[in-house]
Coordinates of C-alpha atoms in Angstrom, one line a residue:
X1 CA 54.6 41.8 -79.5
X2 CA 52.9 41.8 -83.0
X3 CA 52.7 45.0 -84.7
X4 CA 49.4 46.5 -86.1
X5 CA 50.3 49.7 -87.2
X6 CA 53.5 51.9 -88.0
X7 CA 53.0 55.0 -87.6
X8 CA 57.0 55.8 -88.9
X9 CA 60.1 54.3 -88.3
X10 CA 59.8 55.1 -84.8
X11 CA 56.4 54.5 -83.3
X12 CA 54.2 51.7 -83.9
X13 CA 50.4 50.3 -82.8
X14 CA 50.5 46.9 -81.4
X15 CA 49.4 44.1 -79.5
X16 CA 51.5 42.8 -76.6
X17 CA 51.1 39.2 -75.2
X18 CA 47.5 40.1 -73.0
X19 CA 46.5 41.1 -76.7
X20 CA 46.2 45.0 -75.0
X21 CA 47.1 47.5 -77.4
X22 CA 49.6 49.3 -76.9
X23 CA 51.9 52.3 -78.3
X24 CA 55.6 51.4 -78.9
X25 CA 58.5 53.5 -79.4
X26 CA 61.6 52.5 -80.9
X27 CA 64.2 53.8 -82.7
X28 CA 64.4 52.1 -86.2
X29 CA 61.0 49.4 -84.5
X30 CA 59.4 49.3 -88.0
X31 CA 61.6 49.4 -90.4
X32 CA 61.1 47.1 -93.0
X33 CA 58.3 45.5 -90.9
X34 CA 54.7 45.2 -92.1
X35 CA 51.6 44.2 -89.9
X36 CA 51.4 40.8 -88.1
X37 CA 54.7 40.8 -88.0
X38 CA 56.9 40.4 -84.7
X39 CA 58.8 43.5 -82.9
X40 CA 62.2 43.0 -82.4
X41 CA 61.7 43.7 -78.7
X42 CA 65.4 44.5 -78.4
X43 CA 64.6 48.1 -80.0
X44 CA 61.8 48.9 -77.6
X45 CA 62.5 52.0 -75.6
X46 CA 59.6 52.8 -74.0
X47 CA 56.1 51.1 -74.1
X48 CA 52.7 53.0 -73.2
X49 CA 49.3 51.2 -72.5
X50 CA 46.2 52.8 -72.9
X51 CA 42.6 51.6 -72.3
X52 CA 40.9 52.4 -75.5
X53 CA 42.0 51.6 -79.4
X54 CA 40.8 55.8 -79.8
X55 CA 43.6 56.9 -77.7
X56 CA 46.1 54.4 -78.4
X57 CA 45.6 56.2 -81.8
X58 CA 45.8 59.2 -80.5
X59 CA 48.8 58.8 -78.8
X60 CA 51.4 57.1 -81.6
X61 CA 49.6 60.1 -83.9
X62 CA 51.1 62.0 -81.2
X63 CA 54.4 60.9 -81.0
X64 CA 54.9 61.0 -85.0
X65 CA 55.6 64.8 -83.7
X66 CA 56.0 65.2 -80.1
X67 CA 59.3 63.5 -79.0
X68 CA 59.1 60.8 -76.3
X69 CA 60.2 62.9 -73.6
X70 CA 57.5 64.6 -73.5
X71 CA 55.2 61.5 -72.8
X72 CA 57.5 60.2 -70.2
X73 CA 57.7 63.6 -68.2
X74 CA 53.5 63.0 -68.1
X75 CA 53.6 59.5 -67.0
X76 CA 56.0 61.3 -63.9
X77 CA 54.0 63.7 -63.1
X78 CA 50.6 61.7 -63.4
X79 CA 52.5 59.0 -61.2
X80 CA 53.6 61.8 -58.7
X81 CA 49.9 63.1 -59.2
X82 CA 48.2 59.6 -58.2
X83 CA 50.1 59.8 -54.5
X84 CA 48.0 63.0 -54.1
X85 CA 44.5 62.6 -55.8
X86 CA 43.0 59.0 -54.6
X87 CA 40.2 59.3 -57.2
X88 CA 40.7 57.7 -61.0
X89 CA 42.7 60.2 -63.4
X90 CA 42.0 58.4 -67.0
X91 CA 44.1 58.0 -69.6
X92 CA 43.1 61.6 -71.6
X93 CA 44.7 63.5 -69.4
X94 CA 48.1 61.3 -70.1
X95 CA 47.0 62.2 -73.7
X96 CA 46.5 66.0 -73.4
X97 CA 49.2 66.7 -70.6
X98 CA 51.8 65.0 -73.1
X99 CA 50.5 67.6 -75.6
X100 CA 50.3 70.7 -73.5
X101 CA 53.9 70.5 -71.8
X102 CA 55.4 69.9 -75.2
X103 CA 53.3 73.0 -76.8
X104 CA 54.7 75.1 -73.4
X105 CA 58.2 74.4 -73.8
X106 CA 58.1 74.8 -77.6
X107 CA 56.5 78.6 -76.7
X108 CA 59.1 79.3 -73.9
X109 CA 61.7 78.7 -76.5
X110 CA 60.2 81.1 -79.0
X111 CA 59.8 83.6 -76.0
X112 CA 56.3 83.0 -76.2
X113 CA 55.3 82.6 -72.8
X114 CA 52.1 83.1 -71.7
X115 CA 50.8 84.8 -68.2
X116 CA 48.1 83.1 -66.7
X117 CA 45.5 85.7 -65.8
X118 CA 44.1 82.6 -63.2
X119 CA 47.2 82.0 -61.5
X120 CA 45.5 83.5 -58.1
X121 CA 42.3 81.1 -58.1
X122 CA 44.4 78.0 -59.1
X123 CA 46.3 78.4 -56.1
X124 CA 43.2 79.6 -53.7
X125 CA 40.7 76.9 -55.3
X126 CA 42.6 74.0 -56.4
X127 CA 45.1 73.4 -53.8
X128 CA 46.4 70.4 -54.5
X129 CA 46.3 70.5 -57.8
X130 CA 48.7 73.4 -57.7
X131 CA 51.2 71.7 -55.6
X132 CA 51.2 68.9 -58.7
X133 CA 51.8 71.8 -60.9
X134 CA 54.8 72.8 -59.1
X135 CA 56.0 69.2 -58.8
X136 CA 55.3 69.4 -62.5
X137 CA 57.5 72.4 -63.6
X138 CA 60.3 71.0 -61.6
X139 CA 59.8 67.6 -63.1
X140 CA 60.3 69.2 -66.7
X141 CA 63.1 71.1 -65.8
X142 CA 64.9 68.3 -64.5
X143 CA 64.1 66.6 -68.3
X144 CA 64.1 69.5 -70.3
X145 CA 66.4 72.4 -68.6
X146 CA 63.7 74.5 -69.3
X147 CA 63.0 76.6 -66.2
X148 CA 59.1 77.6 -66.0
X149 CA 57.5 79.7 -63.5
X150 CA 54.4 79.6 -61.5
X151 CA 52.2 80.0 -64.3
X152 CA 53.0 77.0 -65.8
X153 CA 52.1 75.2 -62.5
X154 CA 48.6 77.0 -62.8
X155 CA 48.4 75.7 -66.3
X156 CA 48.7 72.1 -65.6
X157 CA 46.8 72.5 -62.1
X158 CA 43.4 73.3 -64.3
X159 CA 44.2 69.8 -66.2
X160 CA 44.4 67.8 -63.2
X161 CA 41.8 69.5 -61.3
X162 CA 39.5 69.3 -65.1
X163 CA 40.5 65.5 -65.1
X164 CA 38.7 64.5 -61.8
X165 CA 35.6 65.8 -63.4
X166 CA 36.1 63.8 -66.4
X167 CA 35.7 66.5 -68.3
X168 CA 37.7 66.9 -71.6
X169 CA 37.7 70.5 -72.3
X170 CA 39.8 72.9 -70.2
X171 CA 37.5 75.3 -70.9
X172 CA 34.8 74.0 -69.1
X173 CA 37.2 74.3 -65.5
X174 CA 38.1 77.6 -66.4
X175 CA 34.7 78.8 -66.7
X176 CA 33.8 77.2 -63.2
X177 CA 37.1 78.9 -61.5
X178 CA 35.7 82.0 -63.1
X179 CA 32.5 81.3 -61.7
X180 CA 33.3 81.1 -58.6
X181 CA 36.3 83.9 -58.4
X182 CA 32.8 86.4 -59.6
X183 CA 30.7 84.9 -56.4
X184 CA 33.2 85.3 -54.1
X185 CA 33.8 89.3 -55.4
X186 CA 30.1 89.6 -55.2
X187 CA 30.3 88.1 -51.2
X188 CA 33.8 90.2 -50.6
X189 CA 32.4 93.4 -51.3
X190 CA 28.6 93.0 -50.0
X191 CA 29.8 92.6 -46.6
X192 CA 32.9 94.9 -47.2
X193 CA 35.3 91.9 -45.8
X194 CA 38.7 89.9 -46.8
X195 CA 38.1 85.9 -46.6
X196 CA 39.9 83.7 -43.9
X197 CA 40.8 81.2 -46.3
X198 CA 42.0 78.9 -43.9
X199 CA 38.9 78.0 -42.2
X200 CA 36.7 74.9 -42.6
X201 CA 33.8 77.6 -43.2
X202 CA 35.9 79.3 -46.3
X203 CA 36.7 75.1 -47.6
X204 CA 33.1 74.4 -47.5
X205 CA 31.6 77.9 -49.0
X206 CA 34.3 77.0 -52.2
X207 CA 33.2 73.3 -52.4
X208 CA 29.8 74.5 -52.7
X209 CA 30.1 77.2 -55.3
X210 CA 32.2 74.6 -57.6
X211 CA 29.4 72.3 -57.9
X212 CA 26.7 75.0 -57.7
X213 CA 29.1 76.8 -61.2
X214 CA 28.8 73.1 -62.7
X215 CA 25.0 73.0 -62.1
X216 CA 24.5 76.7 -63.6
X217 CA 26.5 75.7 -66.8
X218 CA 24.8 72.5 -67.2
X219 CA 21.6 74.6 -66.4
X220 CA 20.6 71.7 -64.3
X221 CA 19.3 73.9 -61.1
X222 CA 16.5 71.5 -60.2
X223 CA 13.4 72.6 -58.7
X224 CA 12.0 74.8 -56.0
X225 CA 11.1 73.0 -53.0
X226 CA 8.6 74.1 -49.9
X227 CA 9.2 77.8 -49.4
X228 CA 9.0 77.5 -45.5
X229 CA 13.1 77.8 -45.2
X230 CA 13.1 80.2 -48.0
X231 CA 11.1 82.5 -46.0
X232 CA 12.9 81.4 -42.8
X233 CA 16.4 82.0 -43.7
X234 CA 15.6 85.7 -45.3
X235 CA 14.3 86.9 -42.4
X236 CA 16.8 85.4 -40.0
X237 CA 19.9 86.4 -42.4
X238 CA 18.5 89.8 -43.9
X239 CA 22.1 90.5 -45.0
X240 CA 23.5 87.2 -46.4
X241 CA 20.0 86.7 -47.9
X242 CA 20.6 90.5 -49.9
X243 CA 23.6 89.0 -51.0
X244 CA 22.2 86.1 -52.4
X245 CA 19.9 88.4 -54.3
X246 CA 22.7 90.0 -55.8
X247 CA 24.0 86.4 -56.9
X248 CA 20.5 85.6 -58.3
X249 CA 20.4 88.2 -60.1
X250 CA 24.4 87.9 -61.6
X251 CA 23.7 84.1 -63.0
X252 CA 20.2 85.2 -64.6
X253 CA 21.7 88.1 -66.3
X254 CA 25.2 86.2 -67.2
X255 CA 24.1 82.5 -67.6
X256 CA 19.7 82.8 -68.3
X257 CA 19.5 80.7 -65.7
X258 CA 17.2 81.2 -62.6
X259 CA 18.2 80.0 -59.6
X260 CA 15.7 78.2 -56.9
X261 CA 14.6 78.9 -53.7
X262 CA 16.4 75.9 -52.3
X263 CA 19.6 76.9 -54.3
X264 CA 19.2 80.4 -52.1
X265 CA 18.6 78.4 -49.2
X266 CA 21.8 77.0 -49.2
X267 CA 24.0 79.7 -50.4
X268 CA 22.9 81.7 -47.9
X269 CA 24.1 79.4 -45.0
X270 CA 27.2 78.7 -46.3
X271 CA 27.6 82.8 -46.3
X272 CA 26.2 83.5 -43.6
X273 CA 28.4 81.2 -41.9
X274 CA 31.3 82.4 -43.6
X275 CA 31.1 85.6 -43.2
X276 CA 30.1 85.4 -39.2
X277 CA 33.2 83.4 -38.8
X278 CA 31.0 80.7 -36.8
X279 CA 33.4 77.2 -36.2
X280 CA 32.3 74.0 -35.8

């Protein structure tokens, strides 16, 4: 491998044989080595290979702080992760997952901890993603001794579950999950019930409100269509169709956005069907 950049003594840019970049680390790699040189390959501890110059950047910036642990309890979890997503987690999240569990444990050893207020939707919403969380926590115990609780998991669940929508602000997941946790309270207490959560009806109603939250921040709502079914569904549904009048009127006030008659359409045949308990 040639090197391209040292970073220190420890962590170097370079190019391996498929001329990939790639972030080395090394204890002692660079010293007294200068670029275009060869890496005595013999010091290599641990290689990571990125798919962009930008993050291969990013990363050996990284590791000038963040020791190598920390990167290596990522790859874990994001190989653990791939067994349970089968859609493409890119090599940000490596990037910001490497940052955030290192920032955690650093707070949990200044008794910082922080509760996370979400901790109820991660698990409700994003399933799976929780379960990598607490593969997660016990993964950096097992490195780190440090002993997190299910907060933690929460925390790391919102990357993974902000990842598949290549999105690279955590905010912009939270804001959904808060979304959503507002629409179902709306639902909950129009009809005066407590969800089944286990039913296909319940999976479908919170699959819908995701991507109906993503198209409300984006404020791409689309446009009205033929108001036959509007007119069909609000007289057939008189209840759910109130509640989706109370929805309409929580995004326009909270969001400026106003929602379309199609939009209504559908929300009120996911709750209807919801909240009759109908299975198919």
């Amino acid at each position: 491998m040639i090197l391209k950049k040292a970073l220190n003594n420890n962590v170097v840019l370079a190019k391996n044989e498929k001329h990939q970049e790639v972030v080395i680390f090394g204890n002692g790699i660079a010293f007294n080595k200068k670029p275009g040189e060869v890496i005595d390959e013999s010091k290599i501890s641990k290689v990571f290979t990125l798919q962009t110059q930008d993050l291969s950047l990013k990363m050996a910036t990284l590791l000038k702080d963040v020791p190598v642990v920390y990167a290596e309890i990522a790859e874990e979890i994001i190989k653990y992760a791939k067994t349970k997503i089968h859609g493409p987690i890119g090599d940000y999240l490596f990037l910001a997952l490497t940052d955030h569990i290192h920032y955690a444990v650093t707070r949990y050893k200044n008794d910082e901890e922080i509760h996370n207020v979400l901790l109820w939707e991660a698990k409700k919403f994003y399933k799976i993603e929780f379960e990598i969380g607490m593969k997660a926590i016990e993964i950096i115990k097992e490195k780190t001794g440090v002993e997190f609780s299910e907060d933690e998991a929460g925390f790391i669940a919102f990357h993974f579950a902000n990842a598949q929508t290549e999105e690279q602000e955590l905010n912009r997941t939270v804001k959904i999950t808060q979304f959503v946790q507002d629409v179902l309270g709306i639902i909950k207490y129009h009809f005066g019930i407590e969800f089944d959560e286990d039913t296909w009806n319940y999976g479908r109603l919170i699959t819908h409100l995701k991507f109906f939250a993503q198209r409300v921040l984006s404020k791409d709502i689309g446009q009205n269509d033929d108001d036959y079914l509007y007119k069909h569904v609000q007289q057939k549904y008189k209840k759910a169709f109130e509640c989706v009048k109370k929805i309409e009127k929580y995004v326009a006030n909270g969001y400026g956005v106003t929602i379309t008659k199609a939009e209504m359409v559908y929300l009120v045949l996911h709750i209807n069907r919801v909240t009759s308990r109908t299975k198919d």
